[in-house]
Coordinates of C-alpha atoms and ligand atoms in Angstrom, one line a residue:
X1 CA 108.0 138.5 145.9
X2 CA 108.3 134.6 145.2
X3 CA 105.6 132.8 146.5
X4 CA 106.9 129.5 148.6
X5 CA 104.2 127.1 148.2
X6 CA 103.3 125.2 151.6
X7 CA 103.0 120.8 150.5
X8 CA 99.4 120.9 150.2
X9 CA 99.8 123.7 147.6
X10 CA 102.6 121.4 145.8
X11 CA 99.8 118.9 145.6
X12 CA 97.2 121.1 143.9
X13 CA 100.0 122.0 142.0
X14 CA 100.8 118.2 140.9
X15 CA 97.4 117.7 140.1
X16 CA 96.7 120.9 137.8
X17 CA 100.4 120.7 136.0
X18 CA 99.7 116.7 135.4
X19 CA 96.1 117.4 133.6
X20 CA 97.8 120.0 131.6
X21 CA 100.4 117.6 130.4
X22 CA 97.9 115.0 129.4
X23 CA 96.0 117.9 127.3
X24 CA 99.2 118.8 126.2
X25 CA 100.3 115.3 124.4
X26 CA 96.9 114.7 123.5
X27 CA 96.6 117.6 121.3
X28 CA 100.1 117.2 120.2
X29 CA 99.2 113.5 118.7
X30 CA 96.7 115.4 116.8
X31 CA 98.9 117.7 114.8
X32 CA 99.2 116.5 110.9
X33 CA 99.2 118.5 107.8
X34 CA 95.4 119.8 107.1
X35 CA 94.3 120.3 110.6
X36 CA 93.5 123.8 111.4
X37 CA 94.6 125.4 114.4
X38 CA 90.9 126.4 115.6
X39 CA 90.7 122.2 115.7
X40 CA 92.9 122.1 118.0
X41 CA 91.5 125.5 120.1
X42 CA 88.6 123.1 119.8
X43 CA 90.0 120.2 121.0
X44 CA 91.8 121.6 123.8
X45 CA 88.2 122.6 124.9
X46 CA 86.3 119.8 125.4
X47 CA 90.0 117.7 126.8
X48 CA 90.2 120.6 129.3
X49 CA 86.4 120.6 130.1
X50 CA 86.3 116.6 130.5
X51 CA 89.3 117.3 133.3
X52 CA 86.9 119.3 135.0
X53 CA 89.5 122.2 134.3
X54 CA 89.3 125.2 132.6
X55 CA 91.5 127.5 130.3
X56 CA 94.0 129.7 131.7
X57 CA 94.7 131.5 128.6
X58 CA 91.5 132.6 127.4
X59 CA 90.8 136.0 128.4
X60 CA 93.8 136.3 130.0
X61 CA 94.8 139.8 129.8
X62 CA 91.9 139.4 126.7
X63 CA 93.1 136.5 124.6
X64 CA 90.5 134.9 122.8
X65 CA 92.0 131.7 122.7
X66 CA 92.1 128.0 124.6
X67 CA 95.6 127.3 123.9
X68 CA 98.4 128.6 122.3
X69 CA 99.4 128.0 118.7
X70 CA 102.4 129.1 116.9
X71 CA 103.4 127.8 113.7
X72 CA 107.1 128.1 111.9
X73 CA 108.4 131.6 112.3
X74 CA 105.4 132.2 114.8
X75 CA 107.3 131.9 118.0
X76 CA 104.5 132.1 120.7
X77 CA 100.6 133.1 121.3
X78 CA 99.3 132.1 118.2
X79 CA 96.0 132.3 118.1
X80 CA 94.1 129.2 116.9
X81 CA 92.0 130.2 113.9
X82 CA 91.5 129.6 110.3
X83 CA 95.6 128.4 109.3
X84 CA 95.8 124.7 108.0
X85 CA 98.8 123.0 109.1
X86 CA 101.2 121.9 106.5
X87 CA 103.1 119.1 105.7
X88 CA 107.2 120.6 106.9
X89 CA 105.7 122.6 109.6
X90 CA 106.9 123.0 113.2
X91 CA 103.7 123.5 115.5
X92 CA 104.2 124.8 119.0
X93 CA 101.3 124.1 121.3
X94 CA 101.2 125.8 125.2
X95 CA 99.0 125.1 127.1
X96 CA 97.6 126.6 130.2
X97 CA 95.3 124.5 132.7
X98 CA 93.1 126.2 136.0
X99 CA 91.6 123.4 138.0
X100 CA 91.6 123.7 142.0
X101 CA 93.1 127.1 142.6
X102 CA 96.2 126.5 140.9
X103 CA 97.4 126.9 137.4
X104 CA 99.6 124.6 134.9
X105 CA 101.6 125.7 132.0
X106 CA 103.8 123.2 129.7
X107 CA 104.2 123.7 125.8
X108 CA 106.0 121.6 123.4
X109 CA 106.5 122.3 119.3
X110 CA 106.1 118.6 117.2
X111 CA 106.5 118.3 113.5
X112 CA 103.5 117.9 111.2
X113 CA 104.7 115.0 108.6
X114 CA 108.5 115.5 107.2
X115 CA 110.2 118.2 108.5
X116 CA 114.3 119.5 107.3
X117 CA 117.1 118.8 108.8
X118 CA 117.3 122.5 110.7
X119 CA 113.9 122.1 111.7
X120 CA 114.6 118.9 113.0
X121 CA 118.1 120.3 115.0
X122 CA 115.4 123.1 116.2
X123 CA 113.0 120.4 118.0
X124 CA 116.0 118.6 119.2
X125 CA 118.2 121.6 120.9
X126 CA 115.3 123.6 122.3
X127 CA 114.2 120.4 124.1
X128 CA 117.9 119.9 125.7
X129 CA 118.2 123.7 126.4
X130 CA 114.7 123.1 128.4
X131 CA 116.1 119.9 129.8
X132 CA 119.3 121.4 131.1
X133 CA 117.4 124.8 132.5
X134 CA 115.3 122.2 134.2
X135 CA 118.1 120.7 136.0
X136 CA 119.3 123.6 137.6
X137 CA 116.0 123.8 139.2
X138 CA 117.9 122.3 142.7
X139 CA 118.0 124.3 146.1
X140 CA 120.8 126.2 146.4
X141 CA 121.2 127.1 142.8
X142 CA 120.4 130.6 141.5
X143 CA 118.3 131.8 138.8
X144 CA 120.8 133.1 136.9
X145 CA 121.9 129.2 136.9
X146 CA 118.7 128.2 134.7
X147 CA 118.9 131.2 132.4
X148 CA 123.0 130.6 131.4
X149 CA 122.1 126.8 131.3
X150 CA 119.8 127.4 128.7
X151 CA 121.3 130.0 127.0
X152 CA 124.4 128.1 126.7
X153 CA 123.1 125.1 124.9
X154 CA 121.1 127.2 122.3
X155 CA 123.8 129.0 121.3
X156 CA 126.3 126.5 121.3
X157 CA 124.3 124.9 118.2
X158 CA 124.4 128.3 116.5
X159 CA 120.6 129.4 117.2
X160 CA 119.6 132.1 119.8
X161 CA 117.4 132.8 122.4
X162 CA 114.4 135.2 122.2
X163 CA 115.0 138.2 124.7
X164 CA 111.4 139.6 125.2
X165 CA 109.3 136.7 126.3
X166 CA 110.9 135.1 129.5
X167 CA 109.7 131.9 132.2
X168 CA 108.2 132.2 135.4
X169 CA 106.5 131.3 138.8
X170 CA 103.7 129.9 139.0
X171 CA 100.9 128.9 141.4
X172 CA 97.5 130.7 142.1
X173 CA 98.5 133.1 139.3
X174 CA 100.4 132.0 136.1
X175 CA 102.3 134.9 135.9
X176 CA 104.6 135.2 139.3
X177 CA 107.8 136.6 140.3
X178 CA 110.4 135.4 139.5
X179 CA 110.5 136.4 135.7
X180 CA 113.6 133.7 134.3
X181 CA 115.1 134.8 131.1
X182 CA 116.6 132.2 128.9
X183 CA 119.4 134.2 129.0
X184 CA 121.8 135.4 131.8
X185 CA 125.0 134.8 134.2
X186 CA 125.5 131.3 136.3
X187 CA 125.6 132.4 139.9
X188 CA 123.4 135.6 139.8
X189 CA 119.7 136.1 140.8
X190 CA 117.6 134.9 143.9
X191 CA 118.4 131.5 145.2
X192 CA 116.4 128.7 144.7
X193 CA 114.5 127.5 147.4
X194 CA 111.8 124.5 148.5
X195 CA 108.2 124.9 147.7
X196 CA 109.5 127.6 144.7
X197 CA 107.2 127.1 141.3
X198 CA 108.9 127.7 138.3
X199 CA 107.7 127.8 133.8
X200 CA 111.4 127.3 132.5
X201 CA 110.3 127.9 128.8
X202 CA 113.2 128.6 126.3
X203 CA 111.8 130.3 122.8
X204 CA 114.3 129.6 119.9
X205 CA 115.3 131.2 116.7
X206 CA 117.3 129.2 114.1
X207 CA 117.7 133.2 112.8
X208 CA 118.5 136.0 115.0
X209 CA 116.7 136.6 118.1
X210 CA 114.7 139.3 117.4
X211 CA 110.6 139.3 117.7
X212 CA 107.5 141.4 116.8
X213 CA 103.7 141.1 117.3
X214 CA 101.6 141.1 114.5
X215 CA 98.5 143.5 114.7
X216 CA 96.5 141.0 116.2
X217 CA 98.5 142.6 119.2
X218 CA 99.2 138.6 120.5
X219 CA 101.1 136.6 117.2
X220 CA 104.8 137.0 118.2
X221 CA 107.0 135.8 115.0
X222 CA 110.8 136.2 114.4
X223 CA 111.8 139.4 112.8
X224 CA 113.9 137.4 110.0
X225 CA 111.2 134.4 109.1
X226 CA 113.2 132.5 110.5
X227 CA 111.4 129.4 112.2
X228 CA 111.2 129.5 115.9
X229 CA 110.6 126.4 119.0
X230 CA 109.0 126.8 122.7
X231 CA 109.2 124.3 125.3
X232 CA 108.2 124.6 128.4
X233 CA 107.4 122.5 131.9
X234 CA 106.4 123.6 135.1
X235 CA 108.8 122.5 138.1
X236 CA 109.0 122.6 141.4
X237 CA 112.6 123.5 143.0
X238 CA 113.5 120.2 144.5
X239 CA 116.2 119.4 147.6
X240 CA 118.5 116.9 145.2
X241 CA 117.0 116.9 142.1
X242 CA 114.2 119.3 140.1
X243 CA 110.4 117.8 140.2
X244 CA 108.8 118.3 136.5
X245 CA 105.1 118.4 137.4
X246 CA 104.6 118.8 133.8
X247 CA 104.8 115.4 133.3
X248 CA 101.6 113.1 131.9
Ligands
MG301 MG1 104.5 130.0 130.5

């Protein structure tokens, strides 16, 4: 069932998704070669503690991290720990936000120093697949119309989409119905409707689109090493055009 959130529960959602986008670019500003991904967990911390917030990823389902972070061929739910960031890396960060009820989601992947030319065209078409799933976020659209959008620009630029981790709702529970694919046919699926809550949140593979977890049982990396980009805002379905609460 897809929760349809009533306008004061758009407004706790405004004000959780908006925190999480601050965190988000503030720990995003932070990413450089030598920086370890437990600074980061660290960071995230105290930024979502000084918010009066808390995590909504740690020990979610068990996962012992604040955030989210996935470097290179690591596509999402890295755990931060002991890996230094490298000059050339690609460094996804999502973050999840609880604060009043509600819960906020957003990730983004930034370049630590000078990255290549694919890595680059990465960054650049996984934003634009994002940005054009995003703006089929309108009443009277269906699902199916933010999954082809997205899948559409991805693999027009010759990368594909990862099958097994997929967007959702969101609200009092980060994990809602429905589950949106970043894959799929225009015109099919549940119509889009006001007060809807969506994570549109393409994962991208330069390689093929296959994943596996690494027995950490959380560390999802590309099959073929190839290097892999998430980004992801929280929305609200909106009458003319789509609301990015996800934004600082
Ligand atoms: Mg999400």
């Amino acid at each position: 069932m897809i929760v349809i959130k009533s306008p004061s529960e758009l407004d706790a959602m405004r004000r959780v998704n908006r925190m999480t986008a601050q965190v988000r670019d503030e720990l995003a500003a932070m990413v450089r070669p030598g920086i370890t991904t437990l600074e980061l967990g660290n960071a995230a911390f105290e930024l979502i503690r000084k918010l009066g917030g808390t995590s909504a990823f740690y020990g979610y389902h068990g996962f012992p991290g604040q955030i989210c972070v996935s470097i290179n061929e690591e596509v999402v739910h890295g755990i931060p720990g002991k890996r230094v960031i490298k000059d050339g890396d690609i460094v996804s960060i999502d973050t999840g936000i609880t604060f009043g009820g509600f819960i906020g989601d957003t990730a983004i992947t930034v370049a630590a120093g000078e990255i290549d030319d694919e890595k680059k065209k990465l960054l650049k078409v996984t934003k634009a697949a994002l940005d054009a799933g995003v703006a089929k976020a309108v009443v009277g659209n269906r699902l199916g119309d933010i999954s082809h959008a997205i899948q559409t620009v991805v693999e027009a630029a010759g990368f594909s989409v990862v099958r097994e981790f997929v967007g959702h709702g969101i609200g009092r529970d980060m994990h809602e119905d429905p589950q949106i694919p970043n894959f799929g046919k225009a015109g099919h699926g549940p119509k889009l409707k006001p007060g809807m809550t969506l994570a549109i949140e393409p994962m991208v593979n330069i390689g093929g689109p296959k994943v596996k977890v690494l027995s950490d049982n959380w560390t999802a990396v590309t099959c073929d090493g190839s290097a892999s980009a998430h980004f992801e805002h929280t929305v609200a379905v909106g009458v003319t055009a789509p609301e990015i609460l996800t934004l600082p």
